[in-house]
Coordinates of C-alpha atoms in Angstrom, one line a residue:
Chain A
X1 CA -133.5 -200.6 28.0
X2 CA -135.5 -202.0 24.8
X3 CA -133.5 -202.1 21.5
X4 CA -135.7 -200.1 20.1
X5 CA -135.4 -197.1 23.2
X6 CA -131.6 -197.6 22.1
X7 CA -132.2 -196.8 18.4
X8 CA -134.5 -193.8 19.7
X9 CA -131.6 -192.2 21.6
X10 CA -128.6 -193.1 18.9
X11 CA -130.7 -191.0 16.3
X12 CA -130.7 -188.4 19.1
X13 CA -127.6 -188.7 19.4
X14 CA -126.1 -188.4 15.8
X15 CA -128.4 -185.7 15.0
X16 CA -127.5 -184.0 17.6
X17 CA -123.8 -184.3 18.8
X18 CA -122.0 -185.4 15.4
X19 CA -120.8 -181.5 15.0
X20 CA -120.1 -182.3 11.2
X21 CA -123.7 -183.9 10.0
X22 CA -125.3 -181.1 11.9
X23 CA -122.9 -178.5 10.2
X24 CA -124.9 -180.0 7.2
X25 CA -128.2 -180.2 8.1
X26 CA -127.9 -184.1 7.7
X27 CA -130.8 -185.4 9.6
X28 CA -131.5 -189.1 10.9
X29 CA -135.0 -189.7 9.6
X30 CA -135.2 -193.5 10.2
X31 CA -133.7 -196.5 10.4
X32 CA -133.4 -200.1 11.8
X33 CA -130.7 -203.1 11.8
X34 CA -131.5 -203.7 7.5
X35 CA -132.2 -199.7 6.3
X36 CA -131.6 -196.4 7.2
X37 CA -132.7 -193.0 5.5
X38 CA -130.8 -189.4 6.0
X39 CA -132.3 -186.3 4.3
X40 CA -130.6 -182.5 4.2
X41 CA -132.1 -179.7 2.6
X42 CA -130.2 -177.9 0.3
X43 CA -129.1 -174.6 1.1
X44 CA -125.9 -172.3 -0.5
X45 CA -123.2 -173.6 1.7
X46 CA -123.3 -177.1 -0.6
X47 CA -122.7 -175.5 -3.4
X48 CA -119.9 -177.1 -5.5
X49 CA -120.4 -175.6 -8.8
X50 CA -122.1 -171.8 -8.0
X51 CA -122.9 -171.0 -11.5
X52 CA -124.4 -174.5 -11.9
X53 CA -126.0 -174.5 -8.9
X54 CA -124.6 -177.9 -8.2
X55 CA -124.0 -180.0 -4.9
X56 CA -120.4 -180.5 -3.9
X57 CA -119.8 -183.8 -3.8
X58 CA -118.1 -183.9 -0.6
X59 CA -121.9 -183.4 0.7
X60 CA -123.3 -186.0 -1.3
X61 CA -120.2 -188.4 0.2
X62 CA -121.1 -187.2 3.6
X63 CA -124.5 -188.4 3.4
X64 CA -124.1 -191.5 1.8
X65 CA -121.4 -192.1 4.6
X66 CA -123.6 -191.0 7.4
X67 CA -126.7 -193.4 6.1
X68 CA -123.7 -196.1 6.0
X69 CA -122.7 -195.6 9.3
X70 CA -126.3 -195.1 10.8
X71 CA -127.3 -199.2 9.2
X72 CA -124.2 -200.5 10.2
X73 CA -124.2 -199.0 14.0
X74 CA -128.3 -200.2 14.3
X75 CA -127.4 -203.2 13.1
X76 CA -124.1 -203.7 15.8
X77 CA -127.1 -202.6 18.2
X78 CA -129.4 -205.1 17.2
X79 CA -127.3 -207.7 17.7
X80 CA -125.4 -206.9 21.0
X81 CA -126.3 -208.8 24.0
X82 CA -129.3 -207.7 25.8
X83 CA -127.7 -206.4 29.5
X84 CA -125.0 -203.9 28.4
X85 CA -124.8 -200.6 30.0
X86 CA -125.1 -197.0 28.1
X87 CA -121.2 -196.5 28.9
X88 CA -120.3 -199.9 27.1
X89 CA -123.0 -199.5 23.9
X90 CA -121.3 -196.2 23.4
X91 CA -117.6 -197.5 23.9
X92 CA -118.6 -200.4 21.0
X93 CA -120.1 -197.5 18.9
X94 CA -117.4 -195.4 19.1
X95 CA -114.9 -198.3 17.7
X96 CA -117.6 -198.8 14.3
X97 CA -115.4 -196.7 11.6
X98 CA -115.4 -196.3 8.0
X99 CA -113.0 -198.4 6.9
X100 CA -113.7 -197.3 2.3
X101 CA -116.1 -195.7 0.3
X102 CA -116.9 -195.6 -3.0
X103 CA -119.2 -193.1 -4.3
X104 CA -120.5 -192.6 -7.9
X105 CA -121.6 -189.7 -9.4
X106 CA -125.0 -190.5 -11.4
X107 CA -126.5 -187.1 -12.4
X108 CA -125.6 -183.3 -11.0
X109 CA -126.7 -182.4 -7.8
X110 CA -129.8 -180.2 -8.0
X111 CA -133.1 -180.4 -5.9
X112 CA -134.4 -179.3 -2.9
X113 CA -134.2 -182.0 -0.7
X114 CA -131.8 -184.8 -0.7
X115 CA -133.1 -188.2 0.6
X116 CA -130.3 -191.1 1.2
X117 CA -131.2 -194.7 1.8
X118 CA -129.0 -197.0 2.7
X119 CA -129.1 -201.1 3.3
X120 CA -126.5 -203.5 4.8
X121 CA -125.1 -206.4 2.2
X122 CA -122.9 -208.1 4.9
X123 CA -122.8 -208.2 8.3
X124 CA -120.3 -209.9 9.9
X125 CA -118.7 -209.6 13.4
X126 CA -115.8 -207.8 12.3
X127 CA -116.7 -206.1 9.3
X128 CA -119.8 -204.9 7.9
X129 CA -121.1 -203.6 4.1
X130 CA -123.4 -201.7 3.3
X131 CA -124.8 -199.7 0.0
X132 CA -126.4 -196.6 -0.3
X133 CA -128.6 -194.5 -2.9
X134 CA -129.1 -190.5 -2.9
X135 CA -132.4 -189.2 -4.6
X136 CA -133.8 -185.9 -4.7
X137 CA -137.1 -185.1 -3.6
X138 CA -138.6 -185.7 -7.0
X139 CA -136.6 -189.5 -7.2
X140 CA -133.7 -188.4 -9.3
X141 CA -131.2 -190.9 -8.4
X142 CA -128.2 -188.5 -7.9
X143 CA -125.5 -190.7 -6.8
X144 CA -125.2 -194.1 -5.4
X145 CA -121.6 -196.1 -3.1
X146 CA -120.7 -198.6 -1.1
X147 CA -119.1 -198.2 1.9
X148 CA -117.5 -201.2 4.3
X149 CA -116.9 -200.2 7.5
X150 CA -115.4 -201.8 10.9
X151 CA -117.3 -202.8 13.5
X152 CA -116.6 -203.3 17.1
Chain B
X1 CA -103.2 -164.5 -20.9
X2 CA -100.0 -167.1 -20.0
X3 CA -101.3 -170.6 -18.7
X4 CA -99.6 -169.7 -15.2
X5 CA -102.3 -166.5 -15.0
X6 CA -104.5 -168.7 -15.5
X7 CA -103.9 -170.7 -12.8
X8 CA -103.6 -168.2 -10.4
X9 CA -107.1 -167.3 -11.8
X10 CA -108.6 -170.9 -11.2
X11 CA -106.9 -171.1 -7.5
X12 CA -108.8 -167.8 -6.6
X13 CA -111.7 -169.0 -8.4
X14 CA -111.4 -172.1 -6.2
X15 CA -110.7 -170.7 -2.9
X16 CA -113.6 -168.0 -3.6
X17 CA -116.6 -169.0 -5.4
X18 CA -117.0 -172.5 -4.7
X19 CA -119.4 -172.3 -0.9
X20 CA -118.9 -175.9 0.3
X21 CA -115.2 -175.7 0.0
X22 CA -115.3 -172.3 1.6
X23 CA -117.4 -173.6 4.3
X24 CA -115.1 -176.5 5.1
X25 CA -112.0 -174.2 4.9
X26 CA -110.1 -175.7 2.3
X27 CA -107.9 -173.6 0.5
X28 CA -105.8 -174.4 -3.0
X29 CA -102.1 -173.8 -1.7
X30 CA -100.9 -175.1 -5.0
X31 CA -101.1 -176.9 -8.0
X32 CA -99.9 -176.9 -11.8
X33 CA -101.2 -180.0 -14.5
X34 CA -99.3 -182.7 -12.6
X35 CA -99.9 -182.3 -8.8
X36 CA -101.8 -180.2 -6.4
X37 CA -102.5 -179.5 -2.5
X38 CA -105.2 -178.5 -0.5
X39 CA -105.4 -177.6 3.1
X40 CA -107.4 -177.0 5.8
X41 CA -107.0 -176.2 9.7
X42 CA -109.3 -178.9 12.5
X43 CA -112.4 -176.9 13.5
X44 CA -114.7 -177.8 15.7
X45 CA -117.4 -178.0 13.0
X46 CA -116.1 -181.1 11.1
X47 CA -115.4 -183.3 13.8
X48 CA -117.6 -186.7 13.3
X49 CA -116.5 -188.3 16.6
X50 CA -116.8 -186.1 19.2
X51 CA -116.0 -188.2 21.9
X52 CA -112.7 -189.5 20.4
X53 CA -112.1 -185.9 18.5
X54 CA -111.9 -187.5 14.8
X55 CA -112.8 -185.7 11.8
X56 CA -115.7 -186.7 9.8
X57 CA -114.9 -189.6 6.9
X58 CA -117.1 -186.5 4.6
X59 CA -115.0 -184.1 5.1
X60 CA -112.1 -185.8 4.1
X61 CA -113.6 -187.1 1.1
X62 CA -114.4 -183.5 0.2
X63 CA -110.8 -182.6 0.4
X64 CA -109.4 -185.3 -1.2
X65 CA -112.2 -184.4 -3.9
X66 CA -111.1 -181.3 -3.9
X67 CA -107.3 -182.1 -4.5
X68 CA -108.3 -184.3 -6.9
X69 CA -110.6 -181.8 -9.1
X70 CA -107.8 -179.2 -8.9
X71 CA -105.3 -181.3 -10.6
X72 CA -107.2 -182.4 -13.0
X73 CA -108.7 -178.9 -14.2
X74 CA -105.2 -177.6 -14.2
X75 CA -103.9 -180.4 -16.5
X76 CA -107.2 -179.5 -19.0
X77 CA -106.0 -175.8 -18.5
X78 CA -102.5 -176.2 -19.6
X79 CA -103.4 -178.3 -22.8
X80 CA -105.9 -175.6 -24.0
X81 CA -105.6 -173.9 -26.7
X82 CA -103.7 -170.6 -26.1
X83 CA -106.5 -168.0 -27.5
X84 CA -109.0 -169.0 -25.6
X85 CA -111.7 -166.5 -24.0
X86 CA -112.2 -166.1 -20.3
X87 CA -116.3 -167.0 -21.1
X88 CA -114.7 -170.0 -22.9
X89 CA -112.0 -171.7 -20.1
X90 CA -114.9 -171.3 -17.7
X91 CA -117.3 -173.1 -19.6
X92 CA -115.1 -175.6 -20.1
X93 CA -114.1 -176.2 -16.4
X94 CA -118.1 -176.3 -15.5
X95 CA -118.3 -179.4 -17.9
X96 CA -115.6 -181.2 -15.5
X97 CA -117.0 -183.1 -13.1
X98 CA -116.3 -186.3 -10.4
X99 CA -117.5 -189.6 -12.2
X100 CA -116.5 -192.0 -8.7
X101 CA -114.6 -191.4 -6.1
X102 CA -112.8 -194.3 -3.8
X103 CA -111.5 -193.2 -0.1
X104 CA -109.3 -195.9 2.5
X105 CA -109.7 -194.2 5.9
X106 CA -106.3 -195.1 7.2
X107 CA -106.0 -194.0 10.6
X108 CA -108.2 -191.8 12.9
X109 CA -108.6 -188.1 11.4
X110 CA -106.6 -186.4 14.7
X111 CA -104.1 -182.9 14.1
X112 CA -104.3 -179.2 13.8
X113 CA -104.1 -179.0 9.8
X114 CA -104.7 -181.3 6.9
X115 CA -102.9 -181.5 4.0
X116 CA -104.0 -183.1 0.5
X117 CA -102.0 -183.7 -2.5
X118 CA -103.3 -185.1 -5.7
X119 CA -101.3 -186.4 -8.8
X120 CA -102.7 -187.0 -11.8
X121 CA -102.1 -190.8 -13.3
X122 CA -104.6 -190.5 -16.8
X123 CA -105.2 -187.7 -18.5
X124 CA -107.3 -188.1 -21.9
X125 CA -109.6 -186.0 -23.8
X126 CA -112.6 -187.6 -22.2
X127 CA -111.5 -189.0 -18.8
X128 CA -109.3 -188.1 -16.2
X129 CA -107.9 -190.2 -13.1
X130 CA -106.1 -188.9 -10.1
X131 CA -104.9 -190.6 -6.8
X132 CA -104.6 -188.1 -3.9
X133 CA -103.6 -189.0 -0.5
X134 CA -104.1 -186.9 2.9
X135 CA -101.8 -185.9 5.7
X136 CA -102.0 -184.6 9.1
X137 CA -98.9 -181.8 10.6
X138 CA -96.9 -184.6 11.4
X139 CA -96.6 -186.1 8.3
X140 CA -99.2 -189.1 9.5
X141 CA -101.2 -190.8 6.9
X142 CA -104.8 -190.4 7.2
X143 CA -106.6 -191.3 4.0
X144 CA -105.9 -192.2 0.3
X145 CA -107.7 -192.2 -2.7
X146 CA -108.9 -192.1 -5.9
X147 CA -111.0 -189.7 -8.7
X148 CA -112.6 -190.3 -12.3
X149 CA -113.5 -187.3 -13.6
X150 CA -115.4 -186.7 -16.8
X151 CA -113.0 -183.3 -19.0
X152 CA -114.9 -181.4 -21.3
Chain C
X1 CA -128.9 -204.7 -40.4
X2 CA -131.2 -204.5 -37.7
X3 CA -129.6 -203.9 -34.5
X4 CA -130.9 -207.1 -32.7
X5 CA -129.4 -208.7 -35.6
X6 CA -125.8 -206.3 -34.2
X7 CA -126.4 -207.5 -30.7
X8 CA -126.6 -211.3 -32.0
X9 CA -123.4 -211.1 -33.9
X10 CA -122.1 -209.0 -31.1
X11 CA -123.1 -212.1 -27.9
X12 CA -121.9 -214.3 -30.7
X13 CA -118.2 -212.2 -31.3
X14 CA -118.0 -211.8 -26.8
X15 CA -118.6 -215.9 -26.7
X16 CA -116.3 -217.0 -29.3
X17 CA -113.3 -214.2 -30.0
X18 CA -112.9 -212.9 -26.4
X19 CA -110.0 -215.5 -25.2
X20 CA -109.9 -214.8 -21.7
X21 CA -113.8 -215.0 -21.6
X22 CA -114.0 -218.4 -22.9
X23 CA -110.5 -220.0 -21.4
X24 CA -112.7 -219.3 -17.8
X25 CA -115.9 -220.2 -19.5
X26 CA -118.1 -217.2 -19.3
X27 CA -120.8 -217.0 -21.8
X28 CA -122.9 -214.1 -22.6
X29 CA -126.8 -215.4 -22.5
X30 CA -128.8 -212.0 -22.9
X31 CA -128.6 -208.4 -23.1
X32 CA -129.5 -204.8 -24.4
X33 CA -128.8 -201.4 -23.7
X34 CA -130.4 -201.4 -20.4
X35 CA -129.5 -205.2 -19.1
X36 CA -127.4 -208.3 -19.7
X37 CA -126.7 -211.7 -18.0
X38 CA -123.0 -213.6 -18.5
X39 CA -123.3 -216.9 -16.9
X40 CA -120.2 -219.6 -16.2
X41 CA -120.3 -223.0 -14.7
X42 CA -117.8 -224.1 -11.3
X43 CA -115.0 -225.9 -12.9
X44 CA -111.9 -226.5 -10.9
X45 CA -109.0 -224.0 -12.7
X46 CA -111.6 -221.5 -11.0
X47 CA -110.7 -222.0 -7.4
X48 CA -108.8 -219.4 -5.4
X49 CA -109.2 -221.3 -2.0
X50 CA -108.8 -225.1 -2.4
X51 CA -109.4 -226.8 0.8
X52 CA -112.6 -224.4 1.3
X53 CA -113.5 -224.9 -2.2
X54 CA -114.2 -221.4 -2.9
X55 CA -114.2 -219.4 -6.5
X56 CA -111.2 -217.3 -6.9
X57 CA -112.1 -213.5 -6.3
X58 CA -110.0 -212.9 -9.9
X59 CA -112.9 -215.2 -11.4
X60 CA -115.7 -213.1 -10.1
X61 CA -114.1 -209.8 -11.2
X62 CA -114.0 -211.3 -14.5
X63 CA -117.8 -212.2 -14.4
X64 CA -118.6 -208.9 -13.4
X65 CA -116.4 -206.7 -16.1
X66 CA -117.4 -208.7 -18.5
X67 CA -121.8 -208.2 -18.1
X68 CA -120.8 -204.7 -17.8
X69 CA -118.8 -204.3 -20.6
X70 CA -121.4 -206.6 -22.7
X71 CA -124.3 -204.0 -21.5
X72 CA -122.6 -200.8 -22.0
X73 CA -121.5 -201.9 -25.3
X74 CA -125.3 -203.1 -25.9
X75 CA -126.3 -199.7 -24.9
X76 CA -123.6 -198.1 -27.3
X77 CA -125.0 -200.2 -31.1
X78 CA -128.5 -199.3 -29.7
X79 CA -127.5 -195.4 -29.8
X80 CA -125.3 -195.7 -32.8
X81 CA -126.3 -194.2 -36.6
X82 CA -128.5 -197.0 -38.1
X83 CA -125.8 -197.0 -41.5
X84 CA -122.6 -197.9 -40.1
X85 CA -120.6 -200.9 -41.7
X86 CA -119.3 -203.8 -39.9
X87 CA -116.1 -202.0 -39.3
X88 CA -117.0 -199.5 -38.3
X89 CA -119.3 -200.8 -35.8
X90 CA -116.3 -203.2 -34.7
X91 CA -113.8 -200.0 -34.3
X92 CA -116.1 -198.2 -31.7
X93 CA -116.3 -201.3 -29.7
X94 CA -112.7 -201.3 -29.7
X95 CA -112.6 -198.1 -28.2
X96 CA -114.7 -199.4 -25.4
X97 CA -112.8 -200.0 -22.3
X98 CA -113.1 -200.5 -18.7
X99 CA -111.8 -197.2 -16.7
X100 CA -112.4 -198.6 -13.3
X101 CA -114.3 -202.0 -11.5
X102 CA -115.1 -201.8 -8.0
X103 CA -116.3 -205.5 -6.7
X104 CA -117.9 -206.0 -3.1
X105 CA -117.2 -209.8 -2.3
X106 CA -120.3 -210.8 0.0
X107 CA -120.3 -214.5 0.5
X108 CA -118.2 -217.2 -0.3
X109 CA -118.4 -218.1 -4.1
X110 CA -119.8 -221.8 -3.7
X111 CA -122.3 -223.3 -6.0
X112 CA -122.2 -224.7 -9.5
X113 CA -123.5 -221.7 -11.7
X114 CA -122.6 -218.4 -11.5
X115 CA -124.8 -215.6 -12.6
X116 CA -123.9 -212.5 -13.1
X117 CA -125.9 -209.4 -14.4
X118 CA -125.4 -205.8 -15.0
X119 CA -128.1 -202.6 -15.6
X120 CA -126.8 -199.4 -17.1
X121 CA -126.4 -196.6 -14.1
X122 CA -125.5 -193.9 -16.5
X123 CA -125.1 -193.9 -20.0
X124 CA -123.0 -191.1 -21.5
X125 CA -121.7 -190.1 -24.8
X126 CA -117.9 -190.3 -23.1
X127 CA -118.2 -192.3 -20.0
X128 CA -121.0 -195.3 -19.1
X129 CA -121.3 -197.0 -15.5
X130 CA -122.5 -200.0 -14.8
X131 CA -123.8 -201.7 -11.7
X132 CA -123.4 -205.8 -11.4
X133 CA -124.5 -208.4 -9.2
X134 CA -123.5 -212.1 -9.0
X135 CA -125.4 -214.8 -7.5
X136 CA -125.0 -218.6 -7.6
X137 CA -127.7 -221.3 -9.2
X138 CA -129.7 -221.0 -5.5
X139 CA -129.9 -217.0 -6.0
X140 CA -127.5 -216.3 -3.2
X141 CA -125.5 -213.3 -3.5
X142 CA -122.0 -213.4 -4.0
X143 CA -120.5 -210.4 -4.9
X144 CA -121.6 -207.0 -6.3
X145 CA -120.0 -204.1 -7.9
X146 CA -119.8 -201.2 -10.2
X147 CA -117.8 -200.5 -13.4
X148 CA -117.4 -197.2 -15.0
X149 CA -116.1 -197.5 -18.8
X150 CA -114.9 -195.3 -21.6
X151 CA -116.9 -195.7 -24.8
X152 CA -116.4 -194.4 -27.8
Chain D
X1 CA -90.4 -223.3 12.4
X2 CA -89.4 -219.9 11.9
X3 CA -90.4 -216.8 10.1
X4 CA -88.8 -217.0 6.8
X5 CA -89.3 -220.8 6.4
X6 CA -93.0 -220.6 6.9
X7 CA -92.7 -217.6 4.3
X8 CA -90.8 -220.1 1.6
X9 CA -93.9 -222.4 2.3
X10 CA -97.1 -219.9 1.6
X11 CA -95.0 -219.1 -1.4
X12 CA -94.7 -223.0 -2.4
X13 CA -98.4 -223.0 -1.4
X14 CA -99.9 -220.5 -3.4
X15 CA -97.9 -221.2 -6.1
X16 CA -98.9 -224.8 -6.9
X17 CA -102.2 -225.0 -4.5
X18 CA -104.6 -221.6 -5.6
X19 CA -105.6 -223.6 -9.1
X20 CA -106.9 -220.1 -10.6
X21 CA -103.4 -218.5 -9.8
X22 CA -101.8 -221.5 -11.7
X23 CA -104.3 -221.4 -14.3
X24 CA -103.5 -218.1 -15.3
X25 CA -99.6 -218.5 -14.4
X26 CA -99.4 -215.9 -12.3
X27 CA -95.9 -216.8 -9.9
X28 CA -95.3 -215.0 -6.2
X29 CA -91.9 -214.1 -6.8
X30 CA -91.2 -211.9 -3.5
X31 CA -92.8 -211.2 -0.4
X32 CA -92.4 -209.7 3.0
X33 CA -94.7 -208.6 5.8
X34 CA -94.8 -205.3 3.8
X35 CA -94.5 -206.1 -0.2
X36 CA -95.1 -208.4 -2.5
X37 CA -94.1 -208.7 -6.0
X38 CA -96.4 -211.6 -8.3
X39 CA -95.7 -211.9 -11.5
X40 CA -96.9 -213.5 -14.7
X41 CA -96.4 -213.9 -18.9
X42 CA -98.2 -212.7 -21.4
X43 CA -100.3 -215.5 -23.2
X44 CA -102.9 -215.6 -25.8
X45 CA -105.3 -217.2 -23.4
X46 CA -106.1 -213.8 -21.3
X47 CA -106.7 -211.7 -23.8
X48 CA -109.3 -209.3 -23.9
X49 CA -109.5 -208.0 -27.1
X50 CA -107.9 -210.2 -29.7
X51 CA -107.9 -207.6 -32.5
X52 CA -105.8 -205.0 -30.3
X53 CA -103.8 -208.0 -28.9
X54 CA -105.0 -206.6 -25.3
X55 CA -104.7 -208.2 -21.6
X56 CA -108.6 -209.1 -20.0
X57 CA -108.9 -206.6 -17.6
X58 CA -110.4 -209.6 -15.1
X59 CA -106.3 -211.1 -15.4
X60 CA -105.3 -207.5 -14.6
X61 CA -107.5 -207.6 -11.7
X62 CA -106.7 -211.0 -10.7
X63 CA -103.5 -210.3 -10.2
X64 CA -103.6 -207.4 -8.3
X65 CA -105.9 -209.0 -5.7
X66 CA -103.2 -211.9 -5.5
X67 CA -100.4 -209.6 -4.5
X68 CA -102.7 -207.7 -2.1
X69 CA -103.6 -211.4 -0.5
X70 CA -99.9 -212.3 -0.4
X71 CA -99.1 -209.5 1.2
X72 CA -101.9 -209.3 3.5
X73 CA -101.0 -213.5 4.6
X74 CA -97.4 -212.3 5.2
X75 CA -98.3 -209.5 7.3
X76 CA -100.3 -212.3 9.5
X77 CA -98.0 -214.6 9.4
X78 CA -95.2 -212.2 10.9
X79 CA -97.4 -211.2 13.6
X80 CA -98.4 -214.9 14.8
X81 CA -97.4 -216.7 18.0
X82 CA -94.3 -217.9 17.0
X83 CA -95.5 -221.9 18.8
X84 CA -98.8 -222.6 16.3
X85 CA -98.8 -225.8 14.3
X86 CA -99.0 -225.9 10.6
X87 CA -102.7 -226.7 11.1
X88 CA -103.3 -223.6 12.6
X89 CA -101.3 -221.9 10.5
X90 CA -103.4 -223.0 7.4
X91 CA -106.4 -222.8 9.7
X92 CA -106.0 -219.1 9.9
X93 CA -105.0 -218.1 6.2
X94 CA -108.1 -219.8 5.5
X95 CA -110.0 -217.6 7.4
X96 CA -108.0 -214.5 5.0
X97 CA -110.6 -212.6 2.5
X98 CA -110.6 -209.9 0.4
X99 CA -113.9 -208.2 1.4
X100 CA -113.6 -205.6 -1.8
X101 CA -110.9 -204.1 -4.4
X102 CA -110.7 -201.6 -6.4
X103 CA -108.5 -202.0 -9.8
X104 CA -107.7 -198.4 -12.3
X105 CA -107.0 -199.2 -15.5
X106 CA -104.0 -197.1 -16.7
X107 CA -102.8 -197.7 -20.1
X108 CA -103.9 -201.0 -22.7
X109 CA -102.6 -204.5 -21.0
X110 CA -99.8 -204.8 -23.9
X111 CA -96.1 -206.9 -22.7
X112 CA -94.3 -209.7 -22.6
X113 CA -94.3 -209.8 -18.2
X114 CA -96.4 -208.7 -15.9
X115 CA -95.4 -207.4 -12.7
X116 CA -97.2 -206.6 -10.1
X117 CA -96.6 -205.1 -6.5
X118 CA -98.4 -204.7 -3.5
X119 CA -97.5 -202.6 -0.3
X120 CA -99.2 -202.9 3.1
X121 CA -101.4 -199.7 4.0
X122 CA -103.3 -200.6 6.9
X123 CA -102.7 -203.6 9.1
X124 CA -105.1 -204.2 11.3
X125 CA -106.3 -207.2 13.8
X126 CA -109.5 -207.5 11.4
X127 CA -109.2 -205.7 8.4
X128 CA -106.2 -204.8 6.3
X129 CA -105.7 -202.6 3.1
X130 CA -103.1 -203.2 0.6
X131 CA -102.3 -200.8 -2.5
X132 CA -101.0 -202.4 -5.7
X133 CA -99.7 -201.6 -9.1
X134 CA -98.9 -203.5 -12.3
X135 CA -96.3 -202.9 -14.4
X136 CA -95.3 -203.9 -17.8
X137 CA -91.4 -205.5 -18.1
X138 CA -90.7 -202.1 -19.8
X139 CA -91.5 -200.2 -16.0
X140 CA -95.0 -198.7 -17.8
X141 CA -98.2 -198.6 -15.2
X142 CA -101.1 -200.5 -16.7
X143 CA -103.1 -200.7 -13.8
X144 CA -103.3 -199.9 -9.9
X145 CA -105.9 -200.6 -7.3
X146 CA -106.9 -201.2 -3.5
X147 CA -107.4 -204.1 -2.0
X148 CA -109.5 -204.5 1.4
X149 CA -109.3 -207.7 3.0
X150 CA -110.7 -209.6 5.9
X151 CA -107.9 -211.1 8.4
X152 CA -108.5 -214.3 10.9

C-alpha cells in the first residue's frame, strides 16, 4: 500500500466514521505529513450566540482540533515503516491523542464557510505540535490555537 | 426583578436558545457568580474514537466553554445594577464573549454522563478568568481547563 | 510630541527602567503598533539545563512577554489622543498588563542570539493579543507563543 | 541508593546546578512524586514595573515551570528501576522538557516570598502535565498555570 493510498483511505476514514466531525459537517479537504485543511459550512446547529448569529466556539475548537489531529496522524503515517499491515496503522492511529489545546478567539464567528489550516511545528516520536488558523470564506481570520498531541 | 430570577432567566436562556449547546445536550444544572455546572449524557453522536468509544476532544472543549461562560455571565449579572431593563441585561451578556481557551485532555473521554464545573478566579470590569474542570459518573477526571473572557 | 518621538522614549524607558528586562539582558530593538523585535545575547545565568547547555524555558517566556507587551503597548500610544502629557501617557501604560502567555517550546534554546518578535492578533479597546516567535542568530525556531493582555 | 536519597540529590542539584534558577533565587523547598513546593524572595532585580513596584511576569512564569519540572523529575525518578547508576539517572532527567505552559496572571506580583506549588495531573510514559499556583507569603493567588512536559 503507497503512503499516499494510506492518506486516501484515513481521510475516508475520518470523514466518514468520526460520528462527532460528521455531526458537524467537518470535512477532510486535504492534507499531507506538513498541512492539512478542514472546512464546515455553517448551518443553525453552530450557533453560540442566536441573536448574534455567532459560531459557538466549541465548533471552532472542534475544527481546529480536527485539522490538528489530521497533520499530526499524516505525518505518524508518513513516517512509519513501509510493511505495516491495515490492522497495525490503525492500532498506532488510534493511540495519537490530544494531549492540550489552546484556542484564541480573534474576531466573531460569522461566514458561510469555515476553512481551517493547520501545520505541524514539532514532530517528534513521542510528541507532536502543531498550529492551526480558521478563516471564513472571505479570509477573516476567526480564530487561531495550538494543539500538542501524543503520538504512538 | 431579584438577581436570583435572573438567573433562572439566563439558565433557561442557556439551555434554550443557544443551538450548538442544545445540539450537544448540555444543560445548565447550576450556577450563581462563583461556580457553575453543566452536564450532558454520552451519545453516540459525539464520540471522536469510535473504535476505542472516546468522546471527541470538541466536545469537551465546548462544555468546559460552556461551564466557563456560565460562571462568568452570572458573576456580571449579580454585580449589575439593580434597575436594569430586560433589553439592557441581554445586551450586555451578548458583549461577553471567550477571548482563549486552554484544555489538558486527562484521560480518555469514556462514561454515561459528563459533568463540568467552573469557578471563577478573576473577575474585573473588562476581563474575566475561570478554570473549569470535567468529570465523568464516577467521579474520574477527564479534562481541565481554562477561559478569558472579554465582560461588557 | 510626535508619537515616534513616544515610542523612542518608550524603547528607551522598556531598556533602561524595566529591572527584570535588563538583569536577563533583553533589549527592545524595534517596534510599532503592528510589530516589534526584543533581542538578548546567551550568557550563562540563562541556562536552565547545564550539562546540555540549553536556555532556561523561564528565559524564553521572558523574551516572549516582553515583545508582546512592547507591541501592544506600541499599538496602545499609536491609538491614544495626540494631547496627553507624559503622565498621563506613563499611567495607561501602567495599566497594561499581561492576562495570560501561552509558550510552545520547539527546539532546544542553543545559539548566541536570541530573537524574539511579536505582531498584534487583535487589538481591542479592553483586551489585545499578541502572537510571538523566537528564533536563534541561524533563524532556527525555538519557541513560539501567544499573549493576551489587558490595556488600558 | 534509594528513593528519598536520590530525591535529597535532584534537590541539591537543581538548586546549585540550573544557573537561571540560582540567578533568580528561586529554592526547591519540597518535593514528592506528586508536589512540589519552590520558592523564592522578592528582589528589585525581577521587577517588572518599577513605578508600581511589580514582579516581571517572565519570574512569575519561571517559577511556575520550575515547580512543574520538579515535580515532573520526581514523578520519574519514583517510577525508575530501582538498579540505574547515577549516570543514567542524570542521563534521563536530561532527556526531561517542558514542551509548553501555560501561566494566568491573577492579581499584581506584590510580597516579600513567593511560593509556588505544583501537583501532578497526568503521568504518563511520554508526556506528563503538572498544574501550579503561586502564592504570596500572605496565602494571596498571583498566578496559576499548566505545564506539559516531555519525559525520557
Amino acid at each position: 500500500m503507497t503512503h499516499s493510498t494510506l492518506i486516501d483511505q484515513l481521510s475516508a476514514f475520518m470523514n466518514e466514521r468520526i460520528p462527532f466531525q460528521k455531526y458537524l459537517g467537518i470535512k477532510v479537504t486535504k492534507f499531507d505529513g506538513q498541512e492539512s485543511e478542514v472546512r464546515f459550512q455553517w448551518k443553525d446547529e453552530l450557533v453560540g450566540n442566536a441573536p448574534m448569529q455567532i459560531l459557538h466556539g466549541g465548533a471552532t475548537a472542534t475544527a481546529l482540533d480536527t485539522a490538528g489531529g489530521v497533520v499530526i496522524m499524516a505525518s505518524v503515517i508518513e513516517r512509519m515503516e513501509k510493511n505495516l499491515s491495515a490492522e497495525e496503522i490503525v492500532e498506532r492511529m488510534a493511540r495519537c491523542g490530544t494531549i492540550d489545546l489552546r484556542v484564541d478567539y480573534v474576531r466573531p464567528g460569522r461566514g458561510n464557510e469555515f476553512i481551517t489550516t493547520a501545520t505541524i511545528i514539532r514532530s517528534g516520536s513521542r510528541v507532536a505540535v502543531a498550529r492551526m488558523e480558521m478563516h471564513n470564506e472571505d479570509g477573516m481570520l476567526i480564530a487561531f490555537g495550538t494543539g500538542t498531541y501524543i503520538v504512538g
